[in-house]
Amino acid sequence: MLGEAYKDKAKDFAEEARDTASEFAKNAKETFGSNDNQKLLAGIVALLFGGFGIHKFILGYTKEGATLLGVSIAGILLSCFGIGALFVWIPTVIGFVEGIIYLTKSDAEFYNTYQLGKKPWF
């Protein structure tokens, strides 16, 4: 008798765990498959690595991202001549300001401005 009670409890627990895992997987697919979380990701990446244009690639702006990346690389290469420091600081400041702009916009405003019609990198 006692063994059957444990089996029933184990069976109920297994079904509940299966349902919870299924719900988690469904929610994870919705979250990672949507474009809603790009605002936070692009904003944080822009604040941290704005000079390299990674945030532009995340939003699907490959030309702008490549431009920022190219200017940063040129600045790093030219930094031994002194003028390169300017080329490193300009994209860094641009990326930092864009990160602040991304994070302060409302979700609807961000979507309409940066994501409407663009395909993300992932």
Short mmCIF file of N, CA and C in Angstrom, two decimals:
data_model
loop_
_atom_site.label_atom_id
_atom_site.label_comp_id
_atom_site.label_asym_id
_atom_site.label_seq_id
_atom_site.Cartn_x
_atom_site.Cartn_y
_atom_site.Cartn_z
N MET A 1 0.81 -1.18 0.00
CA MET A 1 0.00 0.00 0.00
C MET A 1 0.86 1.26 0.00
N LEU A 2 1.84 1.26 0.86
CA LEU A 2 2.68 2.42 0.97
C LEU A 2 3.47 2.63 -0.33
N GLY A 3 3.87 1.55 -0.95
CA GLY A 3 4.62 1.62 -2.22
C GLY A 3 3.78 2.22 -3.33
N GLU A 4 2.50 1.89 -3.37
CA GLU A 4 1.62 2.44 -4.41
C GLU A 4 1.38 3.92 -4.22
N ALA A 5 1.31 4.36 -2.98
CA ALA A 5 1.12 5.79 -2.71
C ALA A 5 2.33 6.58 -3.21
N TYR A 6 3.53 6.02 -3.00
CA TYR A 6 4.73 6.70 -3.49
C TYR A 6 4.78 6.70 -5.01
N LYS A 7 4.33 5.61 -5.61
CA LYS A 7 4.31 5.54 -7.07
C LYS A 7 3.34 6.58 -7.64
N ASP A 8 2.18 6.72 -7.01
CA ASP A 8 1.21 7.72 -7.48
C ASP A 8 1.76 9.14 -7.33
N LYS A 9 2.41 9.40 -6.20
CA LYS A 9 3.00 10.73 -5.99
C LYS A 9 4.12 10.98 -7.00
N ALA A 10 4.92 9.97 -7.26
CA ALA A 10 6.01 10.12 -8.23
C ALA A 10 5.45 10.37 -9.63
N LYS A 11 4.37 9.66 -9.96
CA LYS A 11 3.74 9.83 -11.26
C LYS A 11 3.17 11.24 -11.39
N ASP A 12 2.50 11.74 -10.35
CA ASP A 12 1.96 13.10 -10.37
C ASP A 12 3.08 14.14 -10.49
N PHE A 13 4.14 13.89 -9.75
CA PHE A 13 5.28 14.81 -9.81
C PHE A 13 5.89 14.83 -11.21
N ALA A 14 6.04 13.68 -11.84
CA ALA A 14 6.61 13.59 -13.17
C ALA A 14 5.74 14.31 -14.19
N GLU A 15 4.43 14.16 -14.08
CA GLU A 15 3.52 14.86 -15.00
C GLU A 15 3.60 16.37 -14.81
N GLU A 16 3.66 16.80 -13.56
CA GLU A 16 3.76 18.23 -13.27
C GLU A 16 5.09 18.80 -13.79
N ALA A 17 6.17 18.06 -13.61
CA ALA A 17 7.48 18.49 -14.10
C ALA A 17 7.49 18.56 -15.62
N ARG A 18 6.86 17.60 -16.27
CA ARG A 18 6.78 17.59 -17.72
C ARG A 18 6.01 18.80 -18.24
N ASP A 19 4.89 19.11 -17.58
CA ASP A 19 4.09 20.27 -17.98
C ASP A 19 4.87 21.57 -17.77
N THR A 20 5.56 21.67 -16.66
CA THR A 20 6.35 22.88 -16.38
C THR A 20 7.47 23.04 -17.39
N ALA A 21 8.15 21.95 -17.72
CA ALA A 21 9.23 22.01 -18.70
C ALA A 21 8.69 22.39 -20.08
N SER A 22 7.54 21.85 -20.43
CA SER A 22 6.93 22.18 -21.71
C SER A 22 6.55 23.65 -21.78
N GLU A 23 5.99 24.17 -20.70
CA GLU A 23 5.62 25.58 -20.65
C GLU A 23 6.86 26.48 -20.71
N PHE A 24 7.91 26.09 -20.01
CA PHE A 24 9.16 26.85 -20.05
C PHE A 24 9.74 26.88 -21.45
N ALA A 25 9.75 25.73 -22.12
CA ALA A 25 10.30 25.66 -23.48
C ALA A 25 9.50 26.53 -24.44
N LYS A 26 8.19 26.51 -24.29
CA LYS A 26 7.33 27.32 -25.14
C LYS A 26 7.60 28.81 -24.92
N ASN A 27 7.68 29.22 -23.66
CA ASN A 27 7.95 30.62 -23.35
C ASN A 27 9.35 31.04 -23.80
N ALA A 28 10.31 30.15 -23.67
CA ALA A 28 11.67 30.47 -24.11
C ALA A 28 11.72 30.67 -25.62
N LYS A 29 11.02 29.84 -26.37
CA LYS A 29 10.98 29.99 -27.82
C LYS A 29 10.34 31.31 -28.20
N GLU A 30 9.28 31.69 -27.52
CA GLU A 30 8.63 32.97 -27.80
C GLU A 30 9.55 34.14 -27.48
N THR A 31 10.25 34.06 -26.36
CA THR A 31 11.12 35.16 -25.96
C THR A 31 12.31 35.30 -26.88
N PHE A 32 13.01 34.21 -27.15
CA PHE A 32 14.21 34.30 -27.98
C PHE A 32 13.89 34.42 -29.45
N GLY A 33 12.71 34.02 -29.86
CA GLY A 33 12.33 34.13 -31.26
C GLY A 33 11.73 35.47 -31.62
N SER A 34 11.40 36.28 -30.64
CA SER A 34 10.78 37.57 -30.93
C SER A 34 11.83 38.65 -31.02
N ASN A 35 11.42 39.78 -31.54
CA ASN A 35 12.31 40.93 -31.66
C ASN A 35 12.15 41.89 -30.50
N ASP A 36 11.36 41.54 -29.51
CA ASP A 36 11.07 42.43 -28.40
C ASP A 36 12.29 42.70 -27.54
N ASN A 37 13.15 41.71 -27.37
CA ASN A 37 14.28 41.86 -26.46
C ASN A 37 15.49 42.51 -27.14
N GLN A 38 15.38 42.95 -28.37
CA GLN A 38 16.52 43.57 -29.05
C GLN A 38 16.82 44.95 -28.50
N LYS A 39 15.83 45.63 -27.96
CA LYS A 39 16.05 46.97 -27.41
C LYS A 39 17.07 46.91 -26.28
N LEU A 40 16.85 46.05 -25.34
CA LEU A 40 17.75 45.93 -24.20
C LEU A 40 19.12 45.42 -24.63
N LEU A 41 19.15 44.41 -25.47
CA LEU A 41 20.42 43.85 -25.94
C LEU A 41 21.22 44.89 -26.71
N ALA A 42 20.58 45.56 -27.66
CA ALA A 42 21.28 46.57 -28.46
C ALA A 42 21.74 47.74 -27.60
N GLY A 43 20.92 48.14 -26.64
CA GLY A 43 21.29 49.26 -25.77
C GLY A 43 22.50 48.95 -24.91
N ILE A 44 22.51 47.78 -24.31
CA ILE A 44 23.63 47.41 -23.44
C ILE A 44 24.91 47.21 -24.25
N VAL A 45 24.79 46.56 -25.40
CA VAL A 45 25.96 46.34 -26.24
C VAL A 45 26.50 47.68 -26.75
N ALA A 46 25.59 48.61 -27.07
CA ALA A 46 26.03 49.93 -27.54
C ALA A 46 26.77 50.68 -26.44
N LEU A 47 26.31 50.56 -25.20
CA LEU A 47 27.00 51.22 -24.09
C LEU A 47 28.38 50.63 -23.86
N LEU A 48 28.50 49.32 -23.97
CA LEU A 48 29.77 48.65 -23.67
C LEU A 48 30.74 48.62 -24.84
N PHE A 49 30.23 48.32 -26.04
CA PHE A 49 31.09 48.13 -27.22
C PHE A 49 30.64 48.99 -28.39
N GLY A 50 30.12 50.17 -28.12
CA GLY A 50 29.54 51.02 -29.15
C GLY A 50 30.49 51.40 -30.26
N GLY A 51 31.74 51.56 -29.94
CA GLY A 51 32.72 51.95 -30.95
C GLY A 51 32.91 50.93 -32.04
N PHE A 52 32.61 49.69 -31.76
CA PHE A 52 32.79 48.64 -32.76
C PHE A 52 31.54 48.39 -33.60
N GLY A 53 30.42 49.04 -33.29
CA GLY A 53 29.22 48.95 -34.10
C GLY A 53 28.45 47.65 -33.98
N ILE A 54 28.73 46.88 -32.95
CA ILE A 54 28.05 45.59 -32.79
C ILE A 54 26.55 45.78 -32.63
N HIS A 55 26.14 46.85 -31.96
CA HIS A 55 24.72 47.12 -31.77
C HIS A 55 24.01 47.36 -33.09
N LYS A 56 24.70 47.91 -34.07
CA LYS A 56 24.11 48.12 -35.39
C LYS A 56 23.88 46.78 -36.11
N PHE A 57 24.83 45.87 -35.95
CA PHE A 57 24.66 44.54 -36.55
C PHE A 57 23.48 43.82 -35.91
N ILE A 58 23.30 43.97 -34.61
CA ILE A 58 22.19 43.33 -33.91
C ILE A 58 20.85 43.80 -34.47
N LEU A 59 20.76 45.09 -34.79
CA LEU A 59 19.51 45.66 -35.29
C LEU A 59 19.33 45.47 -36.79
N GLY A 60 20.35 44.95 -37.48
CA GLY A 60 20.23 44.69 -38.90
C GLY A 60 20.79 45.80 -39.78
N TYR A 61 21.44 46.79 -39.20
CA TYR A 61 22.05 47.88 -39.96
C TYR A 61 23.51 47.53 -40.23
N THR A 62 23.74 46.69 -41.23
CA THR A 62 25.09 46.18 -41.47
C THR A 62 26.03 47.24 -42.02
N LYS A 63 25.54 48.13 -42.89
CA LYS A 63 26.42 49.16 -43.44
C LYS A 63 26.90 50.12 -42.36
N GLU A 64 25.99 50.53 -41.50
CA GLU A 64 26.37 51.45 -40.42
C GLU A 64 27.30 50.76 -39.42
N GLY A 65 27.03 49.49 -39.14
CA GLY A 65 27.89 48.73 -38.24
C GLY A 65 29.28 48.55 -38.82
N ALA A 66 29.35 48.26 -40.11
CA ALA A 66 30.65 48.10 -40.76
C ALA A 66 31.42 49.42 -40.78
N THR A 67 30.71 50.53 -40.95
CA THR A 67 31.36 51.84 -40.93
C THR A 67 31.97 52.13 -39.56
N LEU A 68 31.19 51.92 -38.50
CA LEU A 68 31.72 52.14 -37.15
C LEU A 68 32.90 51.21 -36.86
N LEU A 69 32.78 49.96 -37.26
CA LEU A 69 33.87 49.01 -37.05
C LEU A 69 35.12 49.42 -37.82
N GLY A 70 34.94 49.83 -39.08
CA GLY A 70 36.08 50.25 -39.90
C GLY A 70 36.78 51.48 -39.35
N VAL A 71 36.01 52.46 -38.89
CA VAL A 71 36.61 53.67 -38.32
C VAL A 71 37.36 53.33 -37.03
N SER A 72 36.79 52.45 -36.24
CA SER A 72 37.48 52.05 -34.99
C SER A 72 38.78 51.32 -35.28
N ILE A 73 38.75 50.42 -36.23
CA ILE A 73 39.98 49.68 -36.57
C ILE A 73 41.02 50.62 -37.15
N ALA A 74 40.59 51.55 -38.02
CA ALA A 74 41.53 52.53 -38.58
C ALA A 74 42.11 53.39 -37.47
N GLY A 75 41.29 53.78 -36.52
CA GLY A 75 41.76 54.58 -35.40
C GLY A 75 42.77 53.84 -34.55
N ILE A 76 42.52 52.57 -34.32
CA ILE A 76 43.47 51.76 -33.54
C ILE A 76 44.80 51.65 -34.28
N LEU A 77 44.72 51.42 -35.59
CA LEU A 77 45.95 51.30 -36.37
C LEU A 77 46.71 52.62 -36.46
N LEU A 78 45.98 53.73 -36.51
CA LEU A 78 46.62 55.04 -36.63
C LEU A 78 46.95 55.69 -35.28
N SER A 79 46.62 55.01 -34.20
CA SER A 79 46.84 55.62 -32.89
C SER A 79 48.32 55.87 -32.58
N CYS A 80 49.19 55.18 -33.24
CA CYS A 80 50.61 55.42 -33.01
C CYS A 80 51.05 56.75 -33.61
N PHE A 81 50.25 57.34 -34.50
CA PHE A 81 50.57 58.64 -35.09
C PHE A 81 49.86 59.79 -34.38
N GLY A 82 49.07 59.49 -33.37
CA GLY A 82 48.39 60.54 -32.61
C GLY A 82 47.01 60.86 -33.13
N ILE A 83 46.82 60.95 -34.43
CA ILE A 83 45.52 61.29 -35.02
C ILE A 83 44.52 60.15 -34.82
N GLY A 84 45.00 58.95 -34.63
CA GLY A 84 44.13 57.80 -34.46
C GLY A 84 43.27 57.86 -33.22
N ALA A 85 43.73 58.56 -32.20
CA ALA A 85 42.95 58.67 -30.97
C ALA A 85 41.60 59.31 -31.25
N LEU A 86 41.57 60.28 -32.16
CA LEU A 86 40.32 60.92 -32.54
C LEU A 86 39.39 59.92 -33.21
N PHE A 87 39.95 59.06 -34.06
CA PHE A 87 39.15 58.06 -34.76
C PHE A 87 38.64 56.96 -33.84
N VAL A 88 39.28 56.79 -32.70
CA VAL A 88 38.80 55.80 -31.73
C VAL A 88 37.71 56.40 -30.86
N TRP A 89 37.85 57.65 -30.47
CA TRP A 89 36.88 58.28 -29.57
C TRP A 89 35.56 58.59 -30.25
N ILE A 90 35.58 59.00 -31.50
CA ILE A 90 34.33 59.40 -32.17
C ILE A 90 33.33 58.24 -32.23
N PRO A 91 33.69 57.06 -32.74
CA PRO A 91 32.71 55.96 -32.76
C PRO A 91 32.30 55.51 -31.37
N THR A 92 33.21 55.62 -30.40
CA THR A 92 32.88 55.22 -29.04
C THR A 92 31.81 56.14 -28.46
N VAL A 93 31.96 57.42 -28.67
CA VAL A 93 30.96 58.38 -28.18
C VAL A 93 29.63 58.17 -28.91
N ILE A 94 29.69 57.95 -30.22
CA ILE A 94 28.46 57.71 -31.00
C ILE A 94 27.74 56.48 -30.45
N GLY A 95 28.46 55.40 -30.24
CA GLY A 95 27.85 54.18 -29.71
C GLY A 95 27.27 54.38 -28.33
N PHE A 96 27.97 55.10 -27.47
CA PHE A 96 27.47 55.35 -26.12
C PHE A 96 26.18 56.16 -26.15
N VAL A 97 26.15 57.21 -26.97
CA VAL A 97 24.95 58.04 -27.09
C VAL A 97 23.80 57.22 -27.67
N GLU A 98 24.06 56.40 -28.67
CA GLU A 98 23.02 55.56 -29.24
C GLU A 98 22.49 54.57 -28.22
N GLY A 99 23.36 54.03 -27.38
CA GLY A 99 22.91 53.12 -26.33
C GLY A 99 21.96 53.80 -25.37
N ILE A 100 22.26 55.02 -24.99
CA ILE A 100 21.36 55.77 -24.12
C ILE A 100 20.03 56.04 -24.81
N ILE A 101 20.10 56.39 -26.09
CA ILE A 101 18.87 56.65 -26.85
C ILE A 101 18.02 55.38 -26.93
N TYR A 102 18.65 54.25 -27.23
CA TYR A 102 17.91 52.98 -27.32
C TYR A 102 17.19 52.66 -26.02
N LEU A 103 17.90 52.82 -24.91
CA LEU A 103 17.35 52.42 -23.62
C LEU A 103 16.30 53.39 -23.09
N THR A 104 16.30 54.63 -23.56
CA THR A 104 15.32 55.60 -23.06
C THR A 104 14.07 55.69 -23.92
N LYS A 105 14.08 55.13 -25.10
CA LYS A 105 12.89 55.14 -25.96
C LYS A 105 11.87 54.14 -25.43
N SER A 106 10.60 54.42 -25.68
CA SER A 106 9.57 53.44 -25.33
C SER A 106 9.68 52.26 -26.30
N ASP A 107 9.09 51.15 -25.92
CA ASP A 107 9.18 49.95 -26.76
C ASP A 107 8.58 50.19 -28.14
N ALA A 108 7.43 50.83 -28.19
CA ALA A 108 6.77 51.08 -29.48
C ALA A 108 7.60 52.03 -30.33
N GLU A 109 8.13 53.06 -29.71
CA GLU A 109 8.95 54.04 -30.44
C GLU A 109 10.22 53.37 -30.97
N PHE A 110 10.85 52.54 -30.14
CA PHE A 110 12.05 51.83 -30.57
C PHE A 110 11.75 50.90 -31.74
N TYR A 111 10.66 50.17 -31.64
CA TYR A 111 10.29 49.23 -32.71
C TYR A 111 10.05 49.98 -34.01
N ASN A 112 9.28 51.06 -33.94
CA ASN A 112 8.95 51.81 -35.15
C ASN A 112 10.17 52.49 -35.76
N THR A 113 11.10 52.92 -34.93
CA THR A 113 12.26 53.64 -35.42
C THR A 113 13.36 52.71 -35.94
N TYR A 114 13.66 51.65 -35.21
CA TYR A 114 14.84 50.86 -35.51
C TYR A 114 14.58 49.46 -36.04
N GLN A 115 13.42 48.89 -35.78
CA GLN A 115 13.22 47.49 -36.13
C GLN A 115 12.21 47.26 -37.24
N LEU A 116 11.39 48.21 -37.53
CA LEU A 116 10.35 48.03 -38.54
C LEU A 116 10.99 47.83 -39.91
N GLY A 117 10.83 46.67 -40.46
CA GLY A 117 11.37 46.38 -41.79
C GLY A 117 12.80 45.89 -41.81
N LYS A 118 13.47 45.85 -40.67
CA LYS A 118 14.85 45.37 -40.62
C LYS A 118 14.89 43.94 -40.14
N LYS A 119 15.83 43.18 -40.66
CA LYS A 119 16.00 41.80 -40.22
C LYS A 119 17.17 41.75 -39.26
N PRO A 120 16.97 41.18 -38.06
CA PRO A 120 18.07 41.10 -37.11
C PRO A 120 19.13 40.11 -37.56
N TRP A 121 20.26 40.15 -36.93
CA TRP A 121 21.39 39.30 -37.29
C TRP A 121 21.18 37.84 -36.92
N PHE A 122 20.24 37.55 -36.02
CA PHE A 122 20.05 36.16 -35.61
C PHE A 122 18.74 35.60 -36.05
#
